[in-house]
Coordinates of C-alpha atoms (C1' of nucleotides) in Angstrom, one line a residue:
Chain A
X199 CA 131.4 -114.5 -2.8
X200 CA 131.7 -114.1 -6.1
X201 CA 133.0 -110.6 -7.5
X202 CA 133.4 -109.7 -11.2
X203 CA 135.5 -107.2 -10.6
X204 CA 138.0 -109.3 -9.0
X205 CA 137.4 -112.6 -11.6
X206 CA 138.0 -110.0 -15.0
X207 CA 140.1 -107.3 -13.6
X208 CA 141.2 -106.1 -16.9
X209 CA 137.4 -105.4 -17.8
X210 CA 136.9 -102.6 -14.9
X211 CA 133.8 -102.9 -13.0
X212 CA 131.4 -102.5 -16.0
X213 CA 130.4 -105.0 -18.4
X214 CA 129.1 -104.3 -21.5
X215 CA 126.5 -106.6 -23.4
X216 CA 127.0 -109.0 -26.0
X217 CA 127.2 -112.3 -26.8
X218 CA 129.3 -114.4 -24.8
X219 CA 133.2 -114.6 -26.3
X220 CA 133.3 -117.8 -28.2
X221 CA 134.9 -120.3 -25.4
X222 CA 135.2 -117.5 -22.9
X223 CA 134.6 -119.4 -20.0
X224 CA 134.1 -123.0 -20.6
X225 CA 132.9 -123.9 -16.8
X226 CA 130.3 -121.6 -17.2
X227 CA 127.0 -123.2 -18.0
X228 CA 126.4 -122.7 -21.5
X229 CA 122.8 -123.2 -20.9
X230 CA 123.5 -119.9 -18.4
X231 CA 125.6 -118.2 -20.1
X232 CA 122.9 -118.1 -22.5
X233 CA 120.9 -116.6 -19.7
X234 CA 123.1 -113.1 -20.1
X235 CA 123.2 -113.2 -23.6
X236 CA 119.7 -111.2 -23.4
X237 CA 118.4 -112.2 -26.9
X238 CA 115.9 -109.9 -26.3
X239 CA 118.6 -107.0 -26.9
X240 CA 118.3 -107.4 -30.1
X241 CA 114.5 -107.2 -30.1
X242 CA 114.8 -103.3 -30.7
X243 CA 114.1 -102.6 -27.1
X244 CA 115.4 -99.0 -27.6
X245 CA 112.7 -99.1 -30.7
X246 CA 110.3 -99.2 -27.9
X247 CA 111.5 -96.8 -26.2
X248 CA 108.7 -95.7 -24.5
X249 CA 106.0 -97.7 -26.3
X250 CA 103.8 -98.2 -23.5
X251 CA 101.0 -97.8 -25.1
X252 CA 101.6 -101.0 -27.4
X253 CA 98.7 -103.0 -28.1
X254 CA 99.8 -106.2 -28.2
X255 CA 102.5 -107.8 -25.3
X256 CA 104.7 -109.9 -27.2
X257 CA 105.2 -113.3 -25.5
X258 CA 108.5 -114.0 -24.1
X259 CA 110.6 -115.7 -26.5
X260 CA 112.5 -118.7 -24.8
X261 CA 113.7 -120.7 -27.3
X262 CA 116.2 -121.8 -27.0
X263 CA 114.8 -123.7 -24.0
X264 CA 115.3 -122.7 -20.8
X265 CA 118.5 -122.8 -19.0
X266 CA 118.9 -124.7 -15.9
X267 CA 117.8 -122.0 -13.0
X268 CA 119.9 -121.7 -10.6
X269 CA 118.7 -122.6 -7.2
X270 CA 118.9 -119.3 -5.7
X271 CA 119.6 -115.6 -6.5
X272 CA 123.0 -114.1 -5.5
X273 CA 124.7 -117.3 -6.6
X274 CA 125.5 -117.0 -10.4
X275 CA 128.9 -115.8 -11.6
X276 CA 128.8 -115.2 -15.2
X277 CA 131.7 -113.8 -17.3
X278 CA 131.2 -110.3 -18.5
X279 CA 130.9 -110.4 -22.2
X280 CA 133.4 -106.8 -23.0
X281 CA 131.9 -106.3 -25.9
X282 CA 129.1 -103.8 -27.1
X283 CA 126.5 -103.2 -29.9
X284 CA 128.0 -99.8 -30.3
X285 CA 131.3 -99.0 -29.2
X286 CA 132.1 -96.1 -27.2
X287 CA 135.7 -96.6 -27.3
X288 CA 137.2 -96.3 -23.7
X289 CA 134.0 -95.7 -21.7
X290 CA 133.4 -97.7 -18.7
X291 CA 131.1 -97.9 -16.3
X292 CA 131.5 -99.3 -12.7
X293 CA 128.7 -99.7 -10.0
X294 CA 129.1 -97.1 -7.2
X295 CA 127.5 -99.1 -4.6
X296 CA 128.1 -102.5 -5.5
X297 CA 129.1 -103.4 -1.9
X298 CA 125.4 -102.7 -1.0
X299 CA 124.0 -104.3 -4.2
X300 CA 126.0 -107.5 -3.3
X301 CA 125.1 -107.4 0.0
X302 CA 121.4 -107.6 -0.8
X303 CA 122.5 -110.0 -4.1
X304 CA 124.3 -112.5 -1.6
X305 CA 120.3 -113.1 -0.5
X306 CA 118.9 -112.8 -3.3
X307 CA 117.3 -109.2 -4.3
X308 CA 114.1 -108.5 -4.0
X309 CA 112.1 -105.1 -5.4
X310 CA 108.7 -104.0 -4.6
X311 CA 106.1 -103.6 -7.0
X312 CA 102.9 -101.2 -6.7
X313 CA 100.5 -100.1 -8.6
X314 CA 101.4 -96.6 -8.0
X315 CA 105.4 -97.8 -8.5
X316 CA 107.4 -98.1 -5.8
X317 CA 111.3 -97.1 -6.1
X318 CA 114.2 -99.4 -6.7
X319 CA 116.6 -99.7 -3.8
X320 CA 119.2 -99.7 -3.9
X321 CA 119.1 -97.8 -7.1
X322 CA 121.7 -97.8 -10.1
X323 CA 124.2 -95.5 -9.1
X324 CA 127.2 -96.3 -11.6
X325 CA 130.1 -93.7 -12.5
X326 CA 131.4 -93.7 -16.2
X327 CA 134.4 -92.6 -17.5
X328 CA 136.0 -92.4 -20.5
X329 CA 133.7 -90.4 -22.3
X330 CA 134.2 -87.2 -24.5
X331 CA 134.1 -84.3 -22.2
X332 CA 132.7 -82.2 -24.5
X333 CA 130.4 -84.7 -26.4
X334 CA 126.8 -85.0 -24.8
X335 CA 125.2 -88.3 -23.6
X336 CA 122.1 -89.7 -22.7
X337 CA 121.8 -92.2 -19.9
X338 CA 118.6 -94.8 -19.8
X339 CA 118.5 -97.6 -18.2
X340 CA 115.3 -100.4 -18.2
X341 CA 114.9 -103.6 -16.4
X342 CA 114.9 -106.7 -18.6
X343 CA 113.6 -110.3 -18.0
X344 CA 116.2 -112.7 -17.0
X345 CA 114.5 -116.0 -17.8
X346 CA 111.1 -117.1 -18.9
X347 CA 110.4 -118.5 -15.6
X348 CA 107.7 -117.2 -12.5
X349 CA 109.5 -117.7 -9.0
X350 CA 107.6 -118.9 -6.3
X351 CA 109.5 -118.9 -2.4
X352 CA 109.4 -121.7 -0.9
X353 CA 110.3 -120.9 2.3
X354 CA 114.2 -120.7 1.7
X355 CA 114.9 -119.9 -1.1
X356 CA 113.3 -119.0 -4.8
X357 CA 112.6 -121.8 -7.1
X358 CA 110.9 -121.7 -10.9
X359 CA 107.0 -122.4 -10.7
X360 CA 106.3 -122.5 -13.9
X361 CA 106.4 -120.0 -16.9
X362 CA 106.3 -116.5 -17.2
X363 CA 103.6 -114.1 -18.2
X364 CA 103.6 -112.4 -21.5
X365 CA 105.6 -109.8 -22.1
X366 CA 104.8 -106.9 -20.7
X367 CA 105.6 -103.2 -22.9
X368 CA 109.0 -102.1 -22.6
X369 CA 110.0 -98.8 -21.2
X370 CA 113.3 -96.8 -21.1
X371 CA 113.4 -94.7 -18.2
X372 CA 115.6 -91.9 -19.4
X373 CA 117.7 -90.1 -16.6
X374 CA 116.8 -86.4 -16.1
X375 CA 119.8 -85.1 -17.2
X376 CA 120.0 -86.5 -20.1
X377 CA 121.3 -85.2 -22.3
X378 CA 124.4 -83.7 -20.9
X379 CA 127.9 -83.6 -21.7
X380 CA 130.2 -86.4 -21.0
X381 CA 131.9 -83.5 -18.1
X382 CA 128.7 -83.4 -16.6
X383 CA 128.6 -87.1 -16.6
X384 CA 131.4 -87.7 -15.1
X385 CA 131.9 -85.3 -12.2
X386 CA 130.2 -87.4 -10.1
X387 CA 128.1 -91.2 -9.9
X388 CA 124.8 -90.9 -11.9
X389 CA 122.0 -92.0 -9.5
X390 CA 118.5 -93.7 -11.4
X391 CA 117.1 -94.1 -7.7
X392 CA 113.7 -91.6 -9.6
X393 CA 113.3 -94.9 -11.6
X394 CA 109.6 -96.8 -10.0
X395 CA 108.9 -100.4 -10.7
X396 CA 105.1 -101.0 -11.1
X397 CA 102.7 -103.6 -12.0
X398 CA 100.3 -101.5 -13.3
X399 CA 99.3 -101.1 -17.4
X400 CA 96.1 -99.6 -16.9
X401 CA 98.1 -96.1 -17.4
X402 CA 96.3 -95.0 -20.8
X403 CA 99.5 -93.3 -21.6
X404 CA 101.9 -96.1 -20.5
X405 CA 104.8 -94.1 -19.2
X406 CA 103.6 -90.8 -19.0
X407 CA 102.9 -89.9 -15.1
X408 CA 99.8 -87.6 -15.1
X409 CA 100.2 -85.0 -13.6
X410 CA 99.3 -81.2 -15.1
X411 CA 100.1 -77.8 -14.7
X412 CA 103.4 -76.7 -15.7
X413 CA 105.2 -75.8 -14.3
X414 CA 104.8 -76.7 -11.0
X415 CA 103.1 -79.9 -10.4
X416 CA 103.0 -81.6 -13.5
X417 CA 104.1 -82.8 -17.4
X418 CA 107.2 -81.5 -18.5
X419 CA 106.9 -78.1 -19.9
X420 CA 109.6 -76.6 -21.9
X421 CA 109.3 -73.4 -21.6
X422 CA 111.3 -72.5 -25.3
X423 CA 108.5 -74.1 -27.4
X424 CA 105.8 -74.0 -24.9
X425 CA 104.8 -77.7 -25.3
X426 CA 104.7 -80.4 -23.2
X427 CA 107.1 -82.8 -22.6
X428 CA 107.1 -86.5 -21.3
X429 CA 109.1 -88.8 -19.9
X430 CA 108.7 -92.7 -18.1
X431 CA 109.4 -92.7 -14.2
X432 CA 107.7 -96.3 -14.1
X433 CA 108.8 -99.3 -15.8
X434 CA 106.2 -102.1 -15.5
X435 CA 107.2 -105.4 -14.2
X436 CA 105.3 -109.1 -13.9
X437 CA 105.3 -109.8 -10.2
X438 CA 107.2 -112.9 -9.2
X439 CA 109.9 -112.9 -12.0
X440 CA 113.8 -112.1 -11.9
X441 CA 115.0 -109.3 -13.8
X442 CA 118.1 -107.7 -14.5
X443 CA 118.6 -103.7 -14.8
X444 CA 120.7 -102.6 -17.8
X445 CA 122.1 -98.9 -18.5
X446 CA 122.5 -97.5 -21.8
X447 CA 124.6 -94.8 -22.7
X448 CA 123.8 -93.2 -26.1
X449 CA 126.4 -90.4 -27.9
X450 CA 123.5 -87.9 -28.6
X451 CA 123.2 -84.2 -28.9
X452 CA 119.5 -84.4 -27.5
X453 CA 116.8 -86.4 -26.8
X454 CA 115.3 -85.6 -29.7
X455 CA 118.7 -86.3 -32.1
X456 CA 118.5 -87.7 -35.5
X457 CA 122.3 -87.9 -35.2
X458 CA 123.4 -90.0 -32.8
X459 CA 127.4 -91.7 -31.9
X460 CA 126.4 -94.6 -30.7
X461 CA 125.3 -96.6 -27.6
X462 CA 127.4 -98.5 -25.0
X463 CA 125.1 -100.8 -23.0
X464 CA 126.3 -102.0 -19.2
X465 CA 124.8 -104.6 -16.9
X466 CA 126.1 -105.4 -13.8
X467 CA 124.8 -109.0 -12.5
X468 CA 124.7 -108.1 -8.8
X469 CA 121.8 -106.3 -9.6
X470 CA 119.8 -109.1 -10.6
X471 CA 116.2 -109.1 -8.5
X472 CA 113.3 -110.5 -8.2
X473 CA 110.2 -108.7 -8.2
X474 CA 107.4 -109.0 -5.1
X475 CA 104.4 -107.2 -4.1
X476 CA 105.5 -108.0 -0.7
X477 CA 108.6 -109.6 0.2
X478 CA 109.2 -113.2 1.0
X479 CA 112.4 -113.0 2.5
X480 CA 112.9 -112.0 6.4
X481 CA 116.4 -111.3 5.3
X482 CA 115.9 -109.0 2.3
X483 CA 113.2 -107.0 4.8
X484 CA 116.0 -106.9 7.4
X485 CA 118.1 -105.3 4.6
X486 CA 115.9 -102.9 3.4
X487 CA 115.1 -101.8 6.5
X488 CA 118.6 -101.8 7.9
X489 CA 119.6 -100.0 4.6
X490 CA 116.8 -97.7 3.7
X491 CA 116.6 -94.3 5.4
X492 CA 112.8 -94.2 4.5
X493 CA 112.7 -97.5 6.4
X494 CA 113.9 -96.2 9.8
X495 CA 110.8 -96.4 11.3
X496 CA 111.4 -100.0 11.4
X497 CA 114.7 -100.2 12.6
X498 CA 115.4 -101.7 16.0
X499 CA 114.8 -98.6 18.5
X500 CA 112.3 -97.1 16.0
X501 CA 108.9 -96.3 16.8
X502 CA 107.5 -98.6 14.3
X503 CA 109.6 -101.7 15.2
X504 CA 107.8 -104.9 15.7
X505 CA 108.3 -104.8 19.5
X506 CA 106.5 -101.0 20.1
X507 CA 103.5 -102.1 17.2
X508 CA 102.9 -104.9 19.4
X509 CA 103.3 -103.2 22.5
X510 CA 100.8 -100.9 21.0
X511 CA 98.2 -103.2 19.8
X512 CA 98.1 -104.4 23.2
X513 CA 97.6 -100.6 24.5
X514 CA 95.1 -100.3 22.0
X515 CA 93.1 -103.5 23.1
X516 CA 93.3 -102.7 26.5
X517 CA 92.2 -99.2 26.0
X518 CA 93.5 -95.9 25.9
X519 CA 96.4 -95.0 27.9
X520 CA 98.8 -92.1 28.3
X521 CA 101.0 -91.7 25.4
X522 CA 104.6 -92.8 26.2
X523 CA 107.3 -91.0 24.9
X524 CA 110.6 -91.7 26.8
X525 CA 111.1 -95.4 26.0
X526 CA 111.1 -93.9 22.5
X527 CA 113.9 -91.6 22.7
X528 CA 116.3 -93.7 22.2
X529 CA 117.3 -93.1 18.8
X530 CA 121.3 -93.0 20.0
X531 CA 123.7 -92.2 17.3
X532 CA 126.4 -95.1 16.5
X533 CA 123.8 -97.7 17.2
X534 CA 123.5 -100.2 14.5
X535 CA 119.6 -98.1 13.6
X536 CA 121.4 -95.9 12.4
X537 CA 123.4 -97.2 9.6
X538 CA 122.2 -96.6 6.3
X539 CA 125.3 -98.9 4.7
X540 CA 125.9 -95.6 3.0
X541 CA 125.4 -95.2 -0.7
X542 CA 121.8 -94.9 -1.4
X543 CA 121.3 -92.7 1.2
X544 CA 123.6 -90.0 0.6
X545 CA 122.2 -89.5 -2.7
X546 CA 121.6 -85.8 -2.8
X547 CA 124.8 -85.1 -0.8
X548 CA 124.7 -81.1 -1.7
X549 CA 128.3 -81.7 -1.9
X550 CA 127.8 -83.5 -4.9
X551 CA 126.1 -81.0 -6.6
X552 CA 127.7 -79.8 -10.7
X553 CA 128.8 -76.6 -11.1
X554 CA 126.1 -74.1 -11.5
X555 CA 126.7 -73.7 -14.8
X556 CA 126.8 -77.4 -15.8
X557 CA 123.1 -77.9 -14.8
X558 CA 121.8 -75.8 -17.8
X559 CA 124.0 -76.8 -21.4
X560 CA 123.3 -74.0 -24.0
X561 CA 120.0 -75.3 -25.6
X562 CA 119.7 -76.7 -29.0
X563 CA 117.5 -76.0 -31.3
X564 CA 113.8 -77.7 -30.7
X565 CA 113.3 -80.7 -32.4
X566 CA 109.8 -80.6 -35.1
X567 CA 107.6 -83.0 -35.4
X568 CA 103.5 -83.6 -33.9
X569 CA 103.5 -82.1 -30.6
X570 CA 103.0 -84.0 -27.6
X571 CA 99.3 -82.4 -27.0
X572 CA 98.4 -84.3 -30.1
X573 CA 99.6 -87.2 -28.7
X574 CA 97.7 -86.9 -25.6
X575 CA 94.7 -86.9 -28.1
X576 CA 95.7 -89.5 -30.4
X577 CA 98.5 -91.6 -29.0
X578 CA 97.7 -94.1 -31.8
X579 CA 98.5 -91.8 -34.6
X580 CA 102.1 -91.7 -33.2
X581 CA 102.5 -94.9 -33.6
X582 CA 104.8 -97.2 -36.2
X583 CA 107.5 -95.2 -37.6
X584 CA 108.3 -94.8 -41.4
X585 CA 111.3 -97.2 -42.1
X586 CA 112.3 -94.3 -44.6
X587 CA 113.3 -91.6 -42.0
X588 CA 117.1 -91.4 -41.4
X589 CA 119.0 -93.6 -39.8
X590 CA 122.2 -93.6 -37.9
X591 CA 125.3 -92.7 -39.6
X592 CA 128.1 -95.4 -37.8
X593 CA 130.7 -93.1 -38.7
X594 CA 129.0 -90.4 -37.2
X595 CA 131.0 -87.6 -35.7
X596 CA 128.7 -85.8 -33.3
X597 CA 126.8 -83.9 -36.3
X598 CA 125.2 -81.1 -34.6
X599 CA 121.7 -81.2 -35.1
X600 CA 119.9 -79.4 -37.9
X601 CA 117.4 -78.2 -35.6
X602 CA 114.6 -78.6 -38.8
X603 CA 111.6 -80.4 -37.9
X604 CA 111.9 -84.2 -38.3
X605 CA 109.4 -85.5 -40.4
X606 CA 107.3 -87.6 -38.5
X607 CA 108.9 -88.5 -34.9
X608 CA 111.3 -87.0 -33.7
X609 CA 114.3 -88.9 -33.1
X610 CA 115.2 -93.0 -34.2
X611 CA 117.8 -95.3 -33.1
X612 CA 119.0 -97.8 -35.4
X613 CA 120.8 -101.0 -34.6
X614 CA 123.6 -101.4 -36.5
X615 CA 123.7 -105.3 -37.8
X616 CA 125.7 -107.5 -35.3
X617 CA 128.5 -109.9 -36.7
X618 CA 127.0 -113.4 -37.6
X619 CA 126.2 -115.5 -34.6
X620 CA 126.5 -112.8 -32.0
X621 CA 122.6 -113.2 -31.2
X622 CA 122.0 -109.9 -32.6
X623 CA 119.9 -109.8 -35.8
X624 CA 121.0 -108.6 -39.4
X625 CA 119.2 -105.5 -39.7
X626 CA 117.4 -104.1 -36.9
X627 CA 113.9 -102.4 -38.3
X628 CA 114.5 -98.4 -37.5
X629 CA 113.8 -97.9 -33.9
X630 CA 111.4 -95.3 -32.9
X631 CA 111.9 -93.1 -30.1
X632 CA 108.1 -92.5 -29.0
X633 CA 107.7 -88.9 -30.3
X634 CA 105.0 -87.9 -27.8
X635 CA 108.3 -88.4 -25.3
X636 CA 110.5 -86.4 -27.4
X637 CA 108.7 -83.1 -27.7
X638 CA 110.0 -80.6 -26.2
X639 CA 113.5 -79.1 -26.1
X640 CA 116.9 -80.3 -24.2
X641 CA 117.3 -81.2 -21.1
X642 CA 117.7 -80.2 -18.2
X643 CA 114.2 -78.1 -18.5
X644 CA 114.2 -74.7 -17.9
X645 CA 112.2 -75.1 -15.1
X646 CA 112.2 -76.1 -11.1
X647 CA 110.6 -79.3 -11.3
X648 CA 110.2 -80.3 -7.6
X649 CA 110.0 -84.0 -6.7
X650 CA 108.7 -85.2 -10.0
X651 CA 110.5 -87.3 -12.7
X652 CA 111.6 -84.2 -14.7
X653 CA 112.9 -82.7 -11.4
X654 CA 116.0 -81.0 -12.5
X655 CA 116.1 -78.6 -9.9
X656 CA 118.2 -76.7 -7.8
X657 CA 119.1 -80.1 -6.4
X658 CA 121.0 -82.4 -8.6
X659 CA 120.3 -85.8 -8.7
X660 CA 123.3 -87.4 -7.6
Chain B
dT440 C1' 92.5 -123.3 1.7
dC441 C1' 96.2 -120.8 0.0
dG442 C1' 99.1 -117.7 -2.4
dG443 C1' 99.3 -113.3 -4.2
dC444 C1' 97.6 -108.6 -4.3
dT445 C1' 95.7 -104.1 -2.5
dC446 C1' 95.1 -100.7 0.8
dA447 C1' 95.4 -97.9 5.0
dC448 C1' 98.4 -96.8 8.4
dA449 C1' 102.3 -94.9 11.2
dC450 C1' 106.7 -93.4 10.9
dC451 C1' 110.3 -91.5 8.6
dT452 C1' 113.2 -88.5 5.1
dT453 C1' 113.3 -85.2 1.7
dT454 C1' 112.2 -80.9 -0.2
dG455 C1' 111.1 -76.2 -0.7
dA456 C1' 109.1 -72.1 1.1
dA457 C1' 109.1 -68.9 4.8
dT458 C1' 111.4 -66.5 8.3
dC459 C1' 115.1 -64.5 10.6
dG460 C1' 119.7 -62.5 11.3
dT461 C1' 123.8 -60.5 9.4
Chain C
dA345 C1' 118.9 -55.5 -0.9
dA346 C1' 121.4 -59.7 -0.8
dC347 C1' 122.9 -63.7 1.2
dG348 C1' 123.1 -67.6 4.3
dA349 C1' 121.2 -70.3 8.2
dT350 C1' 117.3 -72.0 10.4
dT351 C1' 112.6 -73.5 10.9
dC352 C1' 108.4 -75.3 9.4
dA353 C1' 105.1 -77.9 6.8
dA354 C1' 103.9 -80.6 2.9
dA355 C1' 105.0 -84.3 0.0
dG356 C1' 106.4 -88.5 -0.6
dG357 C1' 109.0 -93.0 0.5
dT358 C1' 109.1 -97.0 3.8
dG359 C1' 107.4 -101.8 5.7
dT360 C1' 103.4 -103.8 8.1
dG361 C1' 99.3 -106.3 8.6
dA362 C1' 94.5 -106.9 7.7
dG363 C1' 91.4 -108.0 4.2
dC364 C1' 90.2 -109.2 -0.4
dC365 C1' 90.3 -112.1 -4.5
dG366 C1' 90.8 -115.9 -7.7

DNA sequence: TCGGCTCACACCTTTGAATCGT
DNA sequence: AACGATTCAAAGGTGTGAGCCG
């Protein structure tokens, strides 16, 4: 199959976007190649960071028409464009578990969708090197249309069935870490498996998962400014599309930076998927199952395999009966139930866990601007950024940040213009981090968040 | 009729608090 | 009193299958 890795050697394991070299790989499709181009890059998807709660879904721009889709998932082998909106000179980024994430690509990936969001797996777990250890990082990643086509499964495989929905509101789901230094991020793989795919915009406020009380069950509360803070666990997906995950890496002091070194963007195209309310293929069931740890239940010698849920739908038909126990003790170690194909589910390997004093960088000063209770009032106010509040400086050289209240939102990303022809646009309008997202102080919180988004706890997410 | 979606369910892992022993 | 190991319960993550809906 194909492998990236071994096809580009001299590009690592991580591939940055961009526009396809000029005559990089002339057996490539250009029609395809077109495909990984992501036009919509340029769309200032980090400008929406966070807009969920944007009126209007854009439709999805296909022009120019649509490349030939290839007839199922799993089989595409596009070059890696090395090149980058921002450079973050040396960093690279390779896929920890790619073995898994081929495994399920070689049949052709499909994620669950619910309304209440339902977890990627496998999840993004990539390790990065190259960066500054002493600089600090964010790390996002969202989930990006491949195609304006809707899948249907026809049995064996995936095919087009027409064209895809509009747009849905983009969302940045921003790792809980973030941000840390580049030390932190490279000790060990950064894991996004918190990240939930949903299908759901009824959410008034988009991303933000509602849940109260700081600070145990609820919105992020930062304890230094005693404000709330938010942040997206759930990106919202069309069922019945293919998507492609993407992880950004941003040169930022915090969340809330005005000043801000630039952004390396990494996609790997094994983890290409289609998404599903239920899945269509036996085979990607057998994987998830096989793979999953949550999923044991359904392994062979599990409980909840199909042969004991028959066997008890016929108990239950013929009427109660003693409850059997020893034909379900069978749970041997070694068997094949019990792999988990590793990587996903060793995730909060304790091993793994950063120094005790890594977990907690010295804060910076709060960032200023309408707090995020206001927002909860008003989201609408917080919309559509002045153009006239600053912008990036490309020469920037990790300006600490003034810590005085930004004027209106907190924190913007600009695009820097991209050369002429590389599918990026001239000048980028001033991208907005949402401020309602941004209240708050740096990460990680000064609190034990248990099993929410903002969970920063005593367990590291690794 | 059919494809897609939602929901309840049983089973499982994860997580954190409580308890106990050293 | 402090620390680590163990136990326990709650929370939450799984796929399944029936039923609903357009």
């Amino acid at each position: 199959m194909y492998h990236p890795r071994e096809l580009y050697p001299s590009l690592g394991t991580g591939y940055r976007l961009g526009a396809p070299q000029p005559g990089a790989d002339s057996s490539f499709p250009p029609a395809l190649a077109e495909g990984y181009r992501y036009p919509d890059l340029d769309t200032p998807k980090l400008d929406c960071f966070l807009s969920g709660i944007e009126a209007a879904p854009r439709t999805l721009a296909a022009p120019p028409p649509l490349p030939p889709l290839p007839p199922t998932l799993g089989t595409e082998a596009p070059p890696p464009a090395p090149e980058s909106l921002h450079p973050l000179p040396g960093v690279s980024l390779s896929l920890d578990n790619r073995e898994l994430w081929k495994e399920f690509n070689s049949v052709g990936t499909e994620m669950i969708i619910t309304k209440a969001g339902r977890r990627m797996f496998p999840a993004c777990r990539v390790s990065v090197t190259g960066l500054d250890p002493e600089a600090r990082y964010l790390f996002l990643l969202d989930v990006v249309p491949v195609d304006g086509a809707r899948y249907r499964w026809q049995g064996r495989r995936w095919e087009p069935s027409g064209k895809a929905e509009p747009r849905l509101p983009d969302r940045v789901y921003i790792h809980p870490d973030s941000p840390a230094t580049g030390a932190h991020w490279m000790r060990q793989p950064v894991s996004f498996h918190r990240v939930k795919l949903t299908n759901s915009t009824l959410d008034p406020h988009g991303h933000v998962r509602p849940r109260l009380g700081p600070p145990d069950k609820g919105w992020g509360w930062d304890q230094g400014r005693g404000s709330l803070l938010f942040l997206p666990s759930q990106l919202i997906l069309h069922s019945m599309h293919k998507y492609q995950p993407r992880i950004h890496l941003v040169r930022a002091a915090q969340l809330c930076s005005q000043h801000w070194g630039g952004v390396a963007s990494f996609r790997f195209p094994e983890t290409m998927f289609i998404s599903v309310t239920a899945y269509q293929n036996p085979r990607i069931t057998q994987l998830k199952i096989a793979a999953n740890p949550f999923a044991k239940g359904f392994r062979e010698n599990g409980r909840n395999c199909k042969r004991e849920r028959d066997a008890r739908v016929k108990r239950k038909l013929r009427g109660p009966e003693p409850v059997a126990t020893a034909t379900y003790g069978s749970d041997a170690p070694g068997g094949p139930c019990d792999s988990t194909l590793g990587g996903d589910a060793r995730e909060s390997d304790p091993e793994q866990a950063p120094a005790p004093g890594e977990a907690a960088p010295a804060p910076a000063p709060p960032c200023g601007g309408p707090s995020a209770e206001a927002y909860l009032l008003h989201p609408a106010a917080f919309h559509g950024a002045p153009g006239h509040l600053p912008t990036r400086n490309p020469s920037f050289p990790e300006a600490p940040d003034s810590g005085r209240p930004a004027p209106y939102s907190a924190a913007f990303l600009e695009l820097q213009p991209g050369p002429p022809g590389s599918g990026y646009p001239a000048a980028a309008p001033p991208a907005s981090f949402a401020s309602h997202f941004l209240q708050g102080g740096p990460f990680p919180l000064p609190y034990p968040g248990p099993g929410a988004y903002l969970d920063v706890g005593s367990k590291p997410m690794y």
